[in-house]
């Protein structure tokens, strides 16, 4: 087993891991943010009948073919159709039906003329110009035909998807149960927020940040706190985490220093190591392992590195664990807004965003890219990737970026 892998290899190894697939049925309101666990086809066409796009008169266009300002077509109004009514009359030659937005086009009629373009005179309407054939009709099935795929299994349910389900008369849908991710941090320097800091200690920021990232990805996150740098205690916490969750995320001690126990803990609980270093910067220190159908990902304690590694390597896998079908980030190519002054012996990942300068999209690096820095993750939308072996790069050099 190769223990040092590239970012893509690491991503693919994680993506190939087994996925838990329990489902539940929820109301549309409760399903927001969840992942659809069924393919949904249109059981009714959208719209379900030919309808009028505005208030006007439904007519036969031939009846207006010779209409002119000086010689209007005069049509007899046979019916009035507000939205929600079903027509009862057929519009024959010389006839019209008053129709309101969303009402069904009555039999016989093939076109609609706006109110504003007509004149009403008692029981008749006057039209002063010819209509084009079949003008102003929204046809049955124009948006979606009956039986067509409405939403695919694995789709994230946000406002449009929920609206589409409701438009089909669905009040409930099958979704994947949220998998559980247990999260604990390691480091004898860590202090939970809310407690005064002792000398040499720092606040645990990974816990709050990663819990949020995991929840956004679709997990229920189980917070198992922080553990000091003690091999036995870390292994014990890992054991507990494996019992309680589908996947376990830890931070700290993922390197090979004297106080780095992530790897030892993984071995101690009898998990199989998948890889333990990724050739990229930041985020190279990581231990990925499996035990049965449970997965362990031990990330660097450096917040910047932990977040970058989670996004670049683990996010597609995390989304797939939650049932998502579209899991890979979009890849785009952009010119660098500013030069990258350092050479990149290994793949370099830059936290950045898309900016427009002189009407062109560019990759703008966020300030404060240090491994331990969190601020560079704010407003972050792109992870720029500079290939291994690159020299310093001029502004304007095209680079690949992953869009999140
Ligand atoms: P480690 O990965 O344990 O070698 O830690 C790398 C750096 O990240 C050290 O400076 C740690 O103090 C810091 N660090 C470790 N864990 C956390 C955490 N949970 N929150 C903030 N910083 C951390
Ligand atoms: Mg440490």
mmCIF file of C-alpha atoms in Angstrom, residues 31-352:
data_model
loop_
_atom_site.group_PDB
_atom_site.id
_atom_site.type_symbol
_atom_site.label_atom_id
_atom_site.label_comp_id
_atom_site.label_asym_id
_atom_site.label_seq_id
_atom_site.Cartn_x
_atom_site.Cartn_y
_atom_site.Cartn_z
ATOM 1 C CA UNK A 31 -36.593 17.910 3.685
ATOM 2 C CA UNK A 32 -34.858 21.220 2.998
ATOM 3 C CA UNK A 33 -31.088 20.725 2.864
ATOM 4 C CA UNK A 34 -31.460 16.940 2.655
ATOM 5 C CA UNK A 35 -30.560 14.643 -0.222
ATOM 6 C CA UNK A 36 -33.256 13.043 -2.361
ATOM 7 C CA UNK A 37 -33.209 9.241 -2.156
ATOM 8 C CA UNK A 38 -35.533 8.532 -5.105
ATOM 9 C CA UNK A 39 -35.730 9.366 -8.780
ATOM 10 C CA UNK A 40 -38.790 11.516 -9.288
ATOM 11 C CA UNK A 41 -40.525 11.636 -12.665
ATOM 12 C CA UNK A 42 -43.298 14.026 -13.579
ATOM 13 C CA UNK A 43 -46.627 12.351 -12.894
ATOM 14 C CA UNK A 44 -48.429 15.369 -14.293
ATOM 15 C CA UNK A 45 -47.158 17.496 -17.169
ATOM 16 C CA UNK A 46 -46.089 21.023 -16.271
ATOM 17 C CA UNK A 47 -48.182 22.959 -16.850
ATOM 18 C CA UNK A 48 -50.997 20.398 -16.745
ATOM 19 C CA UNK A 49 -53.111 22.112 -19.453
ATOM 20 C CA UNK A 50 -52.778 24.769 -22.151
ATOM 21 C CA UNK A 51 -53.184 28.062 -20.328
ATOM 22 C CA UNK A 52 -53.235 31.797 -20.767
ATOM 23 C CA UNK A 53 -50.137 33.842 -19.836
ATOM 24 C CA UNK A 54 -52.186 36.966 -19.093
ATOM 25 C CA UNK A 55 -55.650 38.538 -18.897
ATOM 26 C CA UNK A 56 -57.320 38.814 -22.282
ATOM 27 C CA UNK A 57 -59.560 36.988 -24.727
ATOM 28 C CA UNK A 58 -59.151 33.475 -26.064
ATOM 29 C CA UNK A 59 -60.006 33.471 -29.771
ATOM 30 C CA UNK A 60 -59.528 31.618 -33.062
ATOM 31 C CA UNK A 61 -56.759 33.470 -34.831
ATOM 32 C CA UNK A 62 -58.438 33.136 -38.270
ATOM 33 C CA UNK A 63 -61.231 35.328 -36.945
ATOM 34 C CA UNK A 64 -58.721 38.162 -36.582
ATOM 35 C CA UNK A 65 -56.878 37.595 -39.885
ATOM 36 C CA UNK A 66 -58.499 40.599 -41.601
ATOM 37 C CA UNK A 67 -58.810 42.842 -38.537
ATOM 38 C CA UNK A 68 -57.701 46.443 -38.992
ATOM 39 C CA UNK A 69 -58.025 49.717 -37.100
ATOM 40 C CA UNK A 70 -60.731 50.820 -39.500
ATOM 41 C CA UNK A 71 -62.400 47.407 -39.620
ATOM 42 C CA UNK A 72 -62.034 45.583 -36.265
ATOM 43 C CA UNK A 73 -62.976 41.946 -35.804
ATOM 44 C CA UNK A 74 -66.050 41.830 -33.574
ATOM 45 C CA UNK A 75 -66.354 38.636 -31.554
ATOM 46 C CA UNK A 76 -69.157 37.483 -29.278
ATOM 47 C CA UNK A 77 -68.050 36.669 -25.713
ATOM 48 C CA UNK A 78 -69.380 33.225 -24.798
ATOM 49 C CA UNK A 79 -67.825 32.664 -21.393
ATOM 50 C CA UNK A 80 -65.617 34.146 -18.684
ATOM 51 C CA UNK A 81 -62.725 32.065 -17.385
ATOM 52 C CA UNK A 82 -60.996 33.146 -14.184
ATOM 53 C CA UNK A 83 -58.008 31.023 -13.035
ATOM 54 C CA UNK A 84 -59.252 27.815 -11.465
ATOM 55 C CA UNK A 85 -62.288 27.346 -13.678
ATOM 56 C CA UNK A 86 -62.771 24.723 -16.347
ATOM 57 C CA UNK A 87 -64.214 25.932 -19.703
ATOM 58 C CA UNK A 88 -67.665 24.672 -20.602
ATOM 59 C CA UNK A 89 -68.114 26.354 -23.980
ATOM 60 C CA UNK A 90 -66.362 25.758 -27.275
ATOM 61 C CA UNK A 91 -65.131 28.897 -28.980
ATOM 62 C CA UNK A 92 -66.541 28.710 -32.481
ATOM 63 C CA UNK A 93 -66.218 31.071 -35.464
ATOM 64 C CA UNK A 94 -66.898 34.677 -34.423
ATOM 65 C CA UNK A 95 -66.658 33.880 -30.717
ATOM 66 C CA UNK A 96 -64.251 34.669 -27.871
ATOM 67 C CA UNK A 97 -63.925 33.752 -24.194
ATOM 68 C CA UNK A 98 -62.744 36.251 -21.628
ATOM 69 C CA UNK A 99 -59.758 34.576 -19.994
ATOM 70 C CA UNK A 100 -57.585 35.443 -17.013
ATOM 71 C CA UNK A 101 -53.963 34.550 -16.276
ATOM 72 C CA UNK A 102 -53.529 30.844 -15.635
ATOM 73 C CA UNK A 103 -56.995 29.796 -16.885
ATOM 74 C CA UNK A 104 -57.258 26.890 -19.356
ATOM 75 C CA UNK A 105 -57.575 27.742 -23.054
ATOM 76 C CA UNK A 106 -61.101 26.682 -24.055
ATOM 77 C CA UNK A 107 -61.703 24.200 -26.863
ATOM 78 C CA UNK A 108 -61.806 25.852 -30.282
ATOM 79 C CA UNK A 109 -59.585 28.786 -29.292
ATOM 80 C CA UNK A 110 -55.927 28.779 -30.305
ATOM 81 C CA UNK A 111 -54.680 32.257 -29.385
ATOM 82 C CA UNK A 112 -54.991 34.867 -26.689
ATOM 83 C CA UNK A 113 -55.064 38.625 -27.105
ATOM 84 C CA UNK A 114 -54.298 40.982 -24.213
ATOM 85 C CA UNK A 115 -57.090 43.059 -22.696
ATOM 86 C CA UNK A 116 -55.165 46.267 -23.415
ATOM 87 C CA UNK A 117 -55.235 45.564 -27.137
ATOM 88 C CA UNK A 118 -59.033 45.191 -27.289
ATOM 89 C CA UNK A 119 -62.182 47.164 -26.714
ATOM 90 C CA UNK A 120 -65.130 45.740 -24.927
ATOM 91 C CA UNK A 121 -68.625 46.623 -26.040
ATOM 92 C CA UNK A 122 -71.304 44.870 -23.993
ATOM 93 C CA UNK A 123 -71.274 41.227 -24.999
ATOM 94 C CA UNK A 124 -68.667 41.647 -27.729
ATOM 95 C CA UNK A 125 -64.983 42.428 -27.972
ATOM 96 C CA UNK A 126 -63.286 44.337 -30.766
ATOM 97 C CA UNK A 127 -59.832 43.457 -32.075
ATOM 98 C CA UNK A 128 -57.954 45.913 -34.294
ATOM 99 C CA UNK A 129 -55.039 43.920 -35.692
ATOM 100 C CA UNK A 130 -54.515 40.319 -36.829
ATOM 101 C CA UNK A 131 -53.062 37.829 -34.335
ATOM 102 C CA UNK A 132 -50.342 35.411 -35.320
ATOM 103 C CA UNK A 133 -51.436 31.771 -35.304
ATOM 104 C CA UNK A 134 -51.309 30.183 -31.845
ATOM 105 C CA UNK A 135 -50.096 33.357 -30.159
ATOM 106 C CA UNK A 136 -49.810 33.734 -26.391
ATOM 107 C CA UNK A 137 -50.556 30.212 -25.250
ATOM 108 C CA UNK A 138 -48.507 28.365 -22.625
ATOM 109 C CA UNK A 139 -48.764 24.762 -23.753
ATOM 110 C CA UNK A 140 -49.373 21.712 -21.598
ATOM 111 C CA UNK A 141 -46.029 20.048 -20.808
ATOM 112 C CA UNK A 142 -44.027 23.043 -22.048
ATOM 113 C CA UNK A 143 -41.806 23.022 -18.949
ATOM 114 C CA UNK A 144 -41.841 19.268 -18.409
ATOM 115 C CA UNK A 145 -43.652 16.440 -20.149
ATOM 116 C CA UNK A 146 -45.411 13.742 -18.223
ATOM 117 C CA UNK A 147 -42.986 10.920 -17.391
ATOM 118 C CA UNK A 148 -39.880 13.093 -17.829
ATOM 119 C CA UNK A 149 -37.238 13.062 -15.101
ATOM 120 C CA UNK A 150 -38.050 15.799 -12.616
ATOM 121 C CA UNK A 151 -35.257 15.250 -10.071
ATOM 122 C CA UNK A 152 -32.533 12.641 -9.790
ATOM 123 C CA UNK A 153 -31.724 10.574 -6.761
ATOM 124 C CA UNK A 154 -28.849 12.304 -5.003
ATOM 125 C CA UNK A 155 -30.089 15.838 -5.659
ATOM 126 C CA UNK A 156 -29.704 18.344 -2.859
ATOM 127 C CA UNK A 157 -33.119 19.676 -1.877
ATOM 128 C CA UNK A 158 -33.137 23.462 -1.827
ATOM 129 C CA UNK A 159 -35.878 25.959 -2.689
ATOM 130 C CA UNK A 160 -36.210 25.137 -6.450
ATOM 131 C CA UNK A 161 -36.266 21.369 -5.908
ATOM 132 C CA UNK A 162 -38.865 21.651 -3.159
ATOM 133 C CA UNK A 163 -40.986 23.857 -5.405
ATOM 134 C CA UNK A 164 -40.704 21.335 -8.223
ATOM 135 C CA UNK A 165 -41.836 18.496 -5.953
ATOM 136 C CA UNK A 166 -44.764 20.571 -4.714
ATOM 137 C CA UNK A 167 -45.708 21.389 -8.322
ATOM 138 C CA UNK A 168 -46.117 17.651 -8.815
ATOM 139 C CA UNK A 169 -48.438 17.393 -5.849
ATOM 140 C CA UNK A 170 -45.833 15.703 -3.679
ATOM 141 C CA UNK A 171 -46.113 16.492 0.000
ATOM 142 C CA UNK A 172 -43.395 14.081 1.106
ATOM 143 C CA UNK A 173 -40.265 12.586 -0.385
ATOM 144 C CA UNK A 174 -37.669 9.952 0.422
ATOM 145 C CA UNK A 175 -34.338 11.341 1.619
ATOM 146 C CA UNK A 176 -31.134 9.813 2.924
ATOM 147 C CA UNK A 177 -30.707 9.769 6.666
ATOM 148 C CA UNK A 178 -27.886 12.015 7.712
ATOM 149 C CA UNK A 179 -24.811 9.964 8.515
ATOM 150 C CA UNK A 180 -23.100 10.745 11.813
ATOM 151 C CA UNK A 181 -19.604 12.189 11.976
ATOM 152 C CA UNK A 182 -17.846 12.129 15.337
ATOM 153 C CA UNK A 183 -15.352 14.924 15.759
ATOM 154 C CA UNK A 184 -12.592 15.337 18.314
ATOM 155 C CA UNK A 185 -9.471 17.434 18.411
ATOM 156 C CA UNK A 186 -6.130 16.476 19.931
ATOM 157 C CA UNK A 187 -3.440 18.656 21.452
ATOM 158 C CA UNK A 188 -2.304 19.372 25.017
ATOM 159 C CA UNK A 189 -2.361 23.084 24.175
ATOM 160 C CA UNK A 190 -6.084 23.170 23.426
ATOM 161 C CA UNK A 191 -8.549 25.090 25.554
ATOM 162 C CA UNK A 192 -12.280 25.116 24.806
ATOM 163 C CA UNK A 193 -13.724 28.572 24.046
ATOM 164 C CA UNK A 194 -15.266 30.198 27.113
ATOM 165 C CA UNK A 195 -12.450 29.191 29.488
ATOM 166 C CA UNK A 196 -9.596 31.655 30.314
ATOM 167 C CA UNK A 197 -6.329 30.851 28.526
ATOM 168 C CA UNK A 198 -3.342 29.628 30.517
ATOM 169 C CA UNK A 199 0.179 30.453 29.290
ATOM 170 C CA UNK A 200 1.184 28.356 26.303
ATOM 171 C CA UNK A 201 -2.371 27.328 25.527
ATOM 172 C CA UNK A 202 -4.564 28.247 22.547
ATOM 173 C CA UNK A 203 -8.257 28.037 21.889
ATOM 174 C CA UNK A 204 -9.570 25.050 20.004
ATOM 175 C CA UNK A 205 -10.855 26.559 16.768
ATOM 176 C CA UNK A 206 -10.937 23.380 14.690
ATOM 177 C CA UNK A 207 -13.797 21.907 16.608
ATOM 178 C CA UNK A 208 -16.222 24.740 15.813
ATOM 179 C CA UNK A 209 -14.989 25.147 12.243
ATOM 180 C CA UNK A 210 -15.019 21.486 11.265
ATOM 181 C CA UNK A 211 -18.345 20.801 12.966
ATOM 182 C CA UNK A 212 -19.814 23.532 10.779
ATOM 183 C CA UNK A 213 -18.173 22.150 7.630
ATOM 184 C CA UNK A 214 -19.412 18.643 8.366
ATOM 185 C CA UNK A 215 -22.935 19.828 9.050
ATOM 186 C CA UNK A 216 -22.928 21.860 5.874
ATOM 187 C CA UNK A 217 -21.820 18.763 3.987
ATOM 188 C CA UNK A 218 -24.881 16.952 5.382
ATOM 189 C CA UNK A 219 -23.736 15.142 8.518
ATOM 190 C CA UNK A 220 -25.045 15.069 12.038
ATOM 191 C CA UNK A 221 -21.955 16.036 13.961
ATOM 192 C CA UNK A 222 -21.183 14.455 17.311
ATOM 193 C CA UNK A 223 -18.786 16.631 19.297
ATOM 194 C CA UNK A 224 -16.413 14.491 21.340
ATOM 195 C CA UNK A 225 -14.348 17.421 22.593
ATOM 196 C CA UNK A 226 -10.577 17.566 22.844
ATOM 197 C CA UNK A 227 -7.982 15.082 24.067
ATOM 198 C CA UNK A 228 -4.439 15.855 25.251
ATOM 199 C CA UNK A 229 -1.428 14.433 23.411
ATOM 200 C CA UNK A 230 -1.526 11.024 25.019
ATOM 201 C CA UNK A 231 -1.458 7.944 22.815
ATOM 202 C CA UNK A 232 -3.665 5.868 25.071
ATOM 203 C CA UNK A 233 -6.317 8.512 25.599
ATOM 204 C CA UNK A 234 -6.467 9.346 21.931
ATOM 205 C CA UNK A 235 -6.900 5.677 21.051
ATOM 206 C CA UNK A 236 -9.615 5.340 23.703
ATOM 207 C CA UNK A 237 -11.478 8.367 22.311
ATOM 208 C CA UNK A 238 -11.139 6.985 18.809
ATOM 209 C CA UNK A 239 -12.564 3.656 19.945
ATOM 210 C CA UNK A 240 -15.533 5.448 21.492
ATOM 211 C CA UNK A 241 -15.994 7.579 18.372
ATOM 212 C CA UNK A 242 -16.031 4.517 16.114
ATOM 213 C CA UNK A 243 -18.805 2.999 18.188
ATOM 214 C CA UNK A 244 -20.954 6.108 17.958
ATOM 215 C CA UNK A 245 -20.496 7.340 14.405
ATOM 216 C CA UNK A 246 -20.158 6.362 10.762
ATOM 217 C CA UNK A 247 -17.048 8.402 10.227
ATOM 218 C CA UNK A 248 -14.565 9.938 12.637
ATOM 219 C CA UNK A 249 -12.700 13.168 12.022
ATOM 220 C CA UNK A 250 -9.855 14.206 14.294
ATOM 221 C CA UNK A 251 -7.312 17.003 14.135
ATOM 222 C CA UNK A 252 -3.802 17.323 15.481
ATOM 223 C CA UNK A 253 -0.910 14.920 15.752
ATOM 224 C CA UNK A 254 -1.258 13.677 12.178
ATOM 225 C CA UNK A 255 2.416 14.253 11.406
ATOM 226 C CA UNK A 256 5.412 12.212 12.546
ATOM 227 C CA UNK A 257 6.658 14.259 15.540
ATOM 228 C CA UNK A 258 7.243 12.980 19.071
ATOM 229 C CA UNK A 259 3.766 13.998 20.169
ATOM 230 C CA UNK A 260 1.918 12.993 17.029
ATOM 231 C CA UNK A 261 -0.297 10.077 17.948
ATOM 232 C CA UNK A 262 -2.968 9.990 15.245
ATOM 233 C CA UNK A 263 -1.281 7.202 13.330
ATOM 234 C CA UNK A 264 -0.514 5.189 16.471
ATOM 235 C CA UNK A 265 -4.139 5.535 17.607
ATOM 236 C CA UNK A 266 -5.454 4.311 14.284
ATOM 237 C CA UNK A 267 -3.192 1.251 14.486
ATOM 238 C CA UNK A 268 -4.063 0.662 18.116
ATOM 239 C CA UNK A 269 -7.794 0.385 17.339
ATOM 240 C CA UNK A 270 -6.996 -2.059 14.558
ATOM 241 C CA UNK A 271 -7.948 0.174 11.622
ATOM 242 C CA UNK A 272 -6.333 -0.256 8.224
ATOM 243 C CA UNK A 273 -4.381 2.791 7.035
ATOM 244 C CA UNK A 274 -5.273 3.918 3.499
ATOM 245 C CA UNK A 275 -2.745 6.735 3.198
ATOM 246 C CA UNK A 276 -0.807 8.909 5.572
ATOM 247 C CA UNK A 277 0.631 11.742 3.557
ATOM 248 C CA UNK A 278 -0.586 13.737 0.570
ATOM 249 C CA UNK A 279 1.867 15.455 -1.744
ATOM 250 C CA UNK A 280 0.279 18.901 -1.526
ATOM 251 C CA UNK A 281 0.680 22.002 0.556
ATOM 252 C CA UNK A 282 -0.988 22.825 2.874
ATOM 253 C CA UNK A 283 -2.788 19.785 4.216
ATOM 254 C CA UNK A 284 -0.155 17.117 3.552
ATOM 255 C CA UNK A 285 -0.381 15.625 7.043
ATOM 256 C CA UNK A 286 -3.320 13.277 7.246
ATOM 257 C CA UNK A 287 -4.078 9.728 8.286
ATOM 258 C CA UNK A 288 -6.950 8.039 6.464
ATOM 259 C CA UNK A 289 -8.035 4.634 7.704
ATOM 260 C CA UNK A 290 -10.948 2.215 7.706
ATOM 261 C CA UNK A 291 -12.209 -0.183 10.313
ATOM 262 C CA UNK A 292 -15.017 -2.368 9.025
ATOM 263 C CA UNK A 293 -17.490 0.033 7.457
ATOM 264 C CA UNK A 294 -16.297 2.955 9.591
ATOM 265 C CA UNK A 295 -13.879 5.546 8.280
ATOM 266 C CA UNK A 296 -11.292 7.662 10.070
ATOM 267 C CA UNK A 297 -9.741 10.872 8.835
ATOM 268 C CA UNK A 298 -7.095 12.472 11.039
ATOM 269 C CA UNK A 299 -6.225 15.949 9.819
ATOM 270 C CA UNK A 300 -3.507 18.409 10.695
ATOM 271 C CA UNK A 301 -4.112 20.571 13.736
ATOM 272 C CA UNK A 302 -3.338 23.669 11.708
ATOM 273 C CA UNK A 303 -6.765 25.120 10.929
ATOM 274 C CA UNK A 304 -5.870 26.339 7.430
ATOM 275 C CA UNK A 305 -4.305 23.015 6.520
ATOM 276 C CA UNK A 306 -7.163 21.002 8.024
ATOM 277 C CA UNK A 307 -9.783 22.971 6.102
ATOM 278 C CA UNK A 308 -7.892 22.849 2.789
ATOM 279 C CA UNK A 309 -7.334 19.094 3.121
ATOM 280 C CA UNK A 310 -10.965 18.515 3.993
ATOM 281 C CA UNK A 311 -12.108 20.504 0.972
ATOM 282 C CA UNK A 312 -9.653 19.311 -1.642
ATOM 283 C CA UNK A 313 -9.495 15.659 -0.695
ATOM 284 C CA UNK A 314 -12.444 14.750 1.499
ATOM 285 C CA UNK A 315 -15.385 16.945 0.498
ATOM 286 C CA UNK A 316 -16.476 14.859 -2.533
ATOM 287 C CA UNK A 317 -16.341 11.745 -0.348
ATOM 288 C CA UNK A 318 -18.213 13.450 2.494
ATOM 289 C CA UNK A 319 -20.964 14.547 0.112
ATOM 290 C CA UNK A 320 -21.199 11.060 -1.340
ATOM 291 C CA UNK A 321 -21.521 9.614 2.150
ATOM 292 C CA UNK A 322 -24.540 11.871 2.528
ATOM 293 C CA UNK A 323 -26.036 10.467 -0.691
ATOM 294 C CA UNK A 324 -25.213 13.341 -3.051
ATOM 295 C CA UNK A 325 -24.713 12.525 -6.728
ATOM 296 C CA UNK A 326 -22.848 15.642 -7.904
ATOM 297 C CA UNK A 327 -19.878 15.610 -5.602
ATOM 298 C CA UNK A 328 -16.898 16.893 -7.568
ATOM 299 C CA UNK A 329 -16.246 20.636 -7.492
ATOM 300 C CA UNK A 330 -16.245 22.462 -10.803
ATOM 301 C CA UNK A 331 -12.803 23.024 -12.246
ATOM 302 C CA UNK A 332 -12.162 26.350 -13.902
ATOM 303 C CA UNK A 333 -9.068 27.967 -15.401
ATOM 304 C CA UNK A 334 -8.280 31.544 -14.409
ATOM 305 C CA UNK A 335 -5.364 33.959 -14.678
ATOM 306 C CA UNK A 336 -3.633 34.838 -11.413
ATOM 307 C CA UNK A 337 -4.462 38.345 -10.257
ATOM 308 C CA UNK A 338 -1.093 38.624 -8.560
ATOM 309 C CA UNK A 339 2.255 36.838 -8.911
ATOM 310 C CA UNK A 340 2.982 33.790 -6.753
ATOM 311 C CA UNK A 341 6.481 34.601 -5.533
ATOM 312 C CA UNK A 342 7.488 31.196 -4.214
ATOM 313 C CA UNK A 343 8.345 28.143 -6.275
ATOM 314 C CA UNK A 344 6.080 25.128 -5.696
ATOM 315 C CA UNK A 345 8.108 21.927 -5.281
ATOM 316 C CA UNK A 346 4.860 20.123 -4.369
ATOM 317 C CA UNK A 347 1.316 20.939 -5.456
ATOM 318 C CA UNK A 348 0.358 24.235 -3.852
ATOM 319 C CA UNK A 349 -3.223 25.039 -2.954
ATOM 320 C CA UNK A 350 -4.269 28.650 -2.622
ATOM 321 C CA UNK A 351 -7.379 29.875 -0.884
ATOM 322 C CA UNK A 352 -8.899 32.526 -3.085
#
